[in-house]
Short mmCIF file of C-alpha atoms and ligand atoms in Angstrom, two decimals:
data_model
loop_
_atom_site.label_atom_id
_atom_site.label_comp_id
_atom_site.label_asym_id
_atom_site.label_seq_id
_atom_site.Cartn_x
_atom_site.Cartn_y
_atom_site.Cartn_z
CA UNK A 1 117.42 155.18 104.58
CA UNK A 2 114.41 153.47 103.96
CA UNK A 3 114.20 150.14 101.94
CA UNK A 4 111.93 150.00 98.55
CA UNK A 5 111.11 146.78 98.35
CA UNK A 6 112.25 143.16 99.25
CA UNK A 7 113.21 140.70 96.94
CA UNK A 8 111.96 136.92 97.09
CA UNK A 9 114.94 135.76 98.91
CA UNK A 10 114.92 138.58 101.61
CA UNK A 11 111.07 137.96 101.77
CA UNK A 12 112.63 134.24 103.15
CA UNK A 13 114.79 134.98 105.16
CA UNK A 14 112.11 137.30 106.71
CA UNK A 15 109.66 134.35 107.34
CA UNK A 16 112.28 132.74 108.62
CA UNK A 17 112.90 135.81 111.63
CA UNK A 18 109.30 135.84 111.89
CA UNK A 19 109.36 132.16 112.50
CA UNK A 20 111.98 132.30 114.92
CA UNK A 21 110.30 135.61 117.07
CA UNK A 22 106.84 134.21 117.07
CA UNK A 23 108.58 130.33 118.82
CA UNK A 24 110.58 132.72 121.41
CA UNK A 25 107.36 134.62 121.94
CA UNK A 26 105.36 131.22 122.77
CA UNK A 27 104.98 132.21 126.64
CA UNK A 28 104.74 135.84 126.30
CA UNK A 29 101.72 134.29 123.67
CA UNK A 30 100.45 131.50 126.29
CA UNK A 31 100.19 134.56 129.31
CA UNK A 32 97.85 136.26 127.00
CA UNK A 33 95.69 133.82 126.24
CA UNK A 34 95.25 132.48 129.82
CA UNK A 35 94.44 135.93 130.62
CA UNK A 36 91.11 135.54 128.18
CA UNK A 37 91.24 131.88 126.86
CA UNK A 38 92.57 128.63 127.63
CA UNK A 39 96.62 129.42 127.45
CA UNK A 40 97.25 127.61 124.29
CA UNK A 41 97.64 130.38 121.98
CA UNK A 42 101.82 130.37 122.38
CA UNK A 43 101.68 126.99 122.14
CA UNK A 44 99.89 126.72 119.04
CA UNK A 45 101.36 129.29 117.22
CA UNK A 46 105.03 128.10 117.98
CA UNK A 47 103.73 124.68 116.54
CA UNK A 48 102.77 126.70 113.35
CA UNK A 49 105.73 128.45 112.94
CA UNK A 50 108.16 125.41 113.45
CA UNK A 51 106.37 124.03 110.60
CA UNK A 52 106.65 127.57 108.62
CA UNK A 53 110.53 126.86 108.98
CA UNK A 54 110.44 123.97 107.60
CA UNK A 55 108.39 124.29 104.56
CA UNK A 56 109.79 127.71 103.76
CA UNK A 57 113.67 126.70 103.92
CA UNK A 58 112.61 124.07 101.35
CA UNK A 59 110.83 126.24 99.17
CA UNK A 60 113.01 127.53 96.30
CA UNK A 61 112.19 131.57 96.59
CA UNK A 62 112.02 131.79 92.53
CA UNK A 63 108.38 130.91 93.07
CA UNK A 64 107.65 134.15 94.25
CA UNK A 65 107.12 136.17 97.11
CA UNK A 66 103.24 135.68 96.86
CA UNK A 67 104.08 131.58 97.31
CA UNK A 68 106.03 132.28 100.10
CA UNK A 69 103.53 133.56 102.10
CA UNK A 70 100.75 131.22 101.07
CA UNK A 71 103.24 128.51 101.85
CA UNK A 72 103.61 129.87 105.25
CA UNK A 73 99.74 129.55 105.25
CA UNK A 74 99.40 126.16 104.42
CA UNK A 75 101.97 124.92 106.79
CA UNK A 76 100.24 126.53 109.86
CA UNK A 77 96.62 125.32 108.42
CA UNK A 78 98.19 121.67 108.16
CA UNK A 79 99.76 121.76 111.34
CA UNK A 80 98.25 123.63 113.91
CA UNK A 81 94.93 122.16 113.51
CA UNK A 82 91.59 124.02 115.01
CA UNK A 83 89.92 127.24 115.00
CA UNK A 84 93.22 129.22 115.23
CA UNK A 85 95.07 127.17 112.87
CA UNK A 86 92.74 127.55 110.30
CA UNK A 87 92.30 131.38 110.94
CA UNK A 88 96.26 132.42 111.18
CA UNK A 89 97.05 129.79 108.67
CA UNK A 90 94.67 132.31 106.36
CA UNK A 91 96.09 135.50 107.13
CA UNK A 92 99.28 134.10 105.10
CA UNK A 93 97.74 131.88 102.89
CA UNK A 94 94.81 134.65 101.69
CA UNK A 95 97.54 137.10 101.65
CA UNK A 96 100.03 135.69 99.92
CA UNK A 97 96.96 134.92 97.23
CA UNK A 98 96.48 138.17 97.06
CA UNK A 99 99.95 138.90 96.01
CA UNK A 100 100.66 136.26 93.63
CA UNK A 101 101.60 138.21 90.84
CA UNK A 102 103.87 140.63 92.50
CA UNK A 103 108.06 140.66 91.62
CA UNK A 104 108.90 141.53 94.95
CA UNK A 105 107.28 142.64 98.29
CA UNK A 106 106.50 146.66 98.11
CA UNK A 107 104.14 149.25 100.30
CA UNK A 108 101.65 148.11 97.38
CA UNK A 109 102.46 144.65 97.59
CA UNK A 110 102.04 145.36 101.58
CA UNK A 111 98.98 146.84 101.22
CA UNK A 112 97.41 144.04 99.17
CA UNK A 113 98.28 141.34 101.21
CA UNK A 114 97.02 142.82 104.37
CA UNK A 115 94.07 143.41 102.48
CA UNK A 116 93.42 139.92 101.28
CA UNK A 117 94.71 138.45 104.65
CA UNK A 118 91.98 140.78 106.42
CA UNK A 119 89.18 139.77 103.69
CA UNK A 120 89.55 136.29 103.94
CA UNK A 121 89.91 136.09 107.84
CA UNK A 122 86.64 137.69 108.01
CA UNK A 123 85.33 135.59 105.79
CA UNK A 124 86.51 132.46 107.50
CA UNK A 125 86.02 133.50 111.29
CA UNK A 126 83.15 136.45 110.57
CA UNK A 127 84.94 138.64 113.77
CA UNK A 128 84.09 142.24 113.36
CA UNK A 129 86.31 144.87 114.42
CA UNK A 130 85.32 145.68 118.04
CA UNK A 131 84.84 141.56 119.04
CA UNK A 132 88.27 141.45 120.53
CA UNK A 133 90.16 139.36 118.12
CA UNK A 134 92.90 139.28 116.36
CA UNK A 135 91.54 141.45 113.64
CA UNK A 136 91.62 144.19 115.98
CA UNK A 137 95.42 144.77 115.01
CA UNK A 138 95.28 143.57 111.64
CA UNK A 139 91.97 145.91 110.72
CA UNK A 140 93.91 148.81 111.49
CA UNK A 141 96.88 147.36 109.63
CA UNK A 142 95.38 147.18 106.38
CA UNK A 143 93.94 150.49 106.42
CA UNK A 144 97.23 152.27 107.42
CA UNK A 145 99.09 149.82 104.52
CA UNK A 146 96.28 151.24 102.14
CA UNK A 147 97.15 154.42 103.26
CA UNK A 148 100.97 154.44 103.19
CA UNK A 149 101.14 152.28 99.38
CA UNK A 150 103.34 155.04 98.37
CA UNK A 151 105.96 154.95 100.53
CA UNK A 152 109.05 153.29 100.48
CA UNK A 153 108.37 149.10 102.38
CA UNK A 154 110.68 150.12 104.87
CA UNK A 155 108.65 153.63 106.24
CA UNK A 156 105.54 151.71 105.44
CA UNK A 157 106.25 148.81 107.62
CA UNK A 158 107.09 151.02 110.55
CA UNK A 159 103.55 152.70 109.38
CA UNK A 160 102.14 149.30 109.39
CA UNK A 161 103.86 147.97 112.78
CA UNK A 162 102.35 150.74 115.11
CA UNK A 163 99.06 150.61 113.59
CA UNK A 164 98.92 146.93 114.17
CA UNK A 165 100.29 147.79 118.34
CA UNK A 166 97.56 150.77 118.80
CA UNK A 167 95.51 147.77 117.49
CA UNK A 168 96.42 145.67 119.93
CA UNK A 169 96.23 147.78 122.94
CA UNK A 170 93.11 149.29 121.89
CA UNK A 171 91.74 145.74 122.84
CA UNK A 172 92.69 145.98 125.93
CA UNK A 173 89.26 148.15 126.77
CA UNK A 174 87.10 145.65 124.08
CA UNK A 175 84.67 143.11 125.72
CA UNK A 176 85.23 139.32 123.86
CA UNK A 177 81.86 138.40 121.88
CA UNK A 178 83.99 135.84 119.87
CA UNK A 179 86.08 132.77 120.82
CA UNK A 180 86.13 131.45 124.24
CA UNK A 181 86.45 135.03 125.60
CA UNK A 182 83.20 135.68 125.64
CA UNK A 183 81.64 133.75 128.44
CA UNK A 184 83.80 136.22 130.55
CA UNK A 185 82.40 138.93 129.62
CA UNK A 186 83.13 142.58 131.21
CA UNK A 187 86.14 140.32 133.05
CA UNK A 188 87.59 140.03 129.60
CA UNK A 189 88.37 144.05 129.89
CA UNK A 190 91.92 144.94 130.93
CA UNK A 191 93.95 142.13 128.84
CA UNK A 192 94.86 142.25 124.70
CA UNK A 193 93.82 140.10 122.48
CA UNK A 194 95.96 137.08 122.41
CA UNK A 195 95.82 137.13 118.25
CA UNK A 196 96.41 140.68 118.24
CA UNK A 197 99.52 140.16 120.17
CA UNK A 198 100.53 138.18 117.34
CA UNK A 199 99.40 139.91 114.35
CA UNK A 200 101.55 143.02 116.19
CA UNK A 201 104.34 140.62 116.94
CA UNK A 202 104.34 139.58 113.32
CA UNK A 203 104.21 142.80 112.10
CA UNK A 204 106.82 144.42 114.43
CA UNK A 205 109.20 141.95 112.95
CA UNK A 206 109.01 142.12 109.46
CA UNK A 207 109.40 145.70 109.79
CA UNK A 208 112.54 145.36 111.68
CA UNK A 209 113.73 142.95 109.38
CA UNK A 210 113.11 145.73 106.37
CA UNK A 211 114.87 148.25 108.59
CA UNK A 212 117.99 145.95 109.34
CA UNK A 213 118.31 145.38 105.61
CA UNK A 214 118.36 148.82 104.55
CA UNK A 215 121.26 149.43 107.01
P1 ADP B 1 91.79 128.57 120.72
O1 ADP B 1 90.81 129.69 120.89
O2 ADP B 1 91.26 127.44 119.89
O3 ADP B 1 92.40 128.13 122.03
P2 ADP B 1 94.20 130.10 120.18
O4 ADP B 1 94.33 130.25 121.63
O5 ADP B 1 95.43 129.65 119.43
O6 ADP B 1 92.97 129.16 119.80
O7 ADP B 1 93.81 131.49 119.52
C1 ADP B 1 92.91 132.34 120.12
C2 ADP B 1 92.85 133.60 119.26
O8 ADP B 1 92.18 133.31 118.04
C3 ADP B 1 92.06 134.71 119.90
O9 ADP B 1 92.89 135.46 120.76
C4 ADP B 1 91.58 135.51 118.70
O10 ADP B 1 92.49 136.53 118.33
C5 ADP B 1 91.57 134.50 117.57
N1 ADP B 1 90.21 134.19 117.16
C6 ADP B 1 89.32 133.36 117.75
N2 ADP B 1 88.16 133.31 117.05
C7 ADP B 1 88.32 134.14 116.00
C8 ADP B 1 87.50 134.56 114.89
N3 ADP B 1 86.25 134.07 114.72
N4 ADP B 1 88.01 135.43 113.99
C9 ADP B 1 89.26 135.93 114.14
N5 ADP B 1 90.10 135.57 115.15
C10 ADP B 1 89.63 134.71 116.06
MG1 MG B 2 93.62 129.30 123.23
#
């Protein structure tokens, strides 16, 4: 069985797994990142997402599954400070925007915010698909949410999830042009994207969090 859609309360209690995988993922995060950048990525991100916790286990859930994300936005853009900060911070803040109106989180609702997370990353950070970057997993994950709107959230997610992974591994082969990656060059081949581990981390989890609730 596949779930429809998730109400505002499950849509907390899913920020608040993602929260919780991305701070036990902060070496598995850090590794990457010294592979291609300064090792600070896990770090940074756990920072975020302790703040995420907070903010979102004070926010009352009536306000709406598009607040809860773009609540989750503004914590990480507050706390993490820098480049990153400002650039995950946006993927939930932009995307949660772009969902403002919606009752409840479905593969449309999915599709839209991945949209409007993708749009205004791009706009913010101007990465291309190809630079090695975190839009690498979350490119792909828009297109296969646009392409799986009509499925149940649970079979879309899983959709979603593996897009977001081929994402990430197709990085592996990429050469950085963006970030501090890119003085190394052809050395940067070999190793994901640090970002793209954790666009696929965050995706990976909220579909297994849509899979545990339809069980
Ligand atoms: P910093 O580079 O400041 O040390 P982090 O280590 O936390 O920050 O994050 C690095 C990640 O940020 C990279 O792996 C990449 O995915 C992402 N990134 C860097 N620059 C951009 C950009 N212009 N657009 C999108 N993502 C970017
Ligand atoms: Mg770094």
């Amino acid at each position: 069985m596949s779930i429809a859609s998730l109400s505002a309360p499950q849509v907390q209690s899913m920020l608040l797994t993602v929260a919780d995988a991305v701070i036990a993922a902060e070496p598995y995060l850090s590794e990457a990142d010294r592979n291609l950048g300064d090792g600070d990525h896990g770090i940074g991100m756990a920072r975020g997402f302790r703040a995420v916790k907070e903010k979102i286990q004070a926010t009352d859930p009536s306000e709406g599954v598009g607040k809860l994300f773009s609540h989750a936005g503004m914590a990480m853009i507050t706390s993490m400070g820098g480049a990153s900060g400002a650039i995950f911070g946006t993927v939930f803040r932009d995307g949660g925007k772009a969902i403002a109106a919606a009752p409840a989180l479905d593969a449309p609702a999915l599709a839209a915010l991945l949209q409007g997370a993708l749009d205004g990353v791009v706009a913010r950070g101007k990465a291309k698909p190809g630079d090695k970057t975190m839009v690498d997993a979350l490119h792909p994950a828009a297109l296969q949410a646009a392409a799986v709107a009509s499925l149940p959230l649970g079979d879309a997610l899983l959709a979603v999830a593996q897009a977001a992974e081929d994402g990430r591994d197709a990085s592996k082969a990429m050469i950085a042009t963006l970030g501090r990656a890119k003085t190394l060059g052809e050395a940067s081949i070999g190793h994901p994207d640090a970002g793209a581990c954790s666009i696929a981390l965050i995706l990976r989890t909220m579909s297994d969090f849509a899979q545990a609730a339809a069980a």
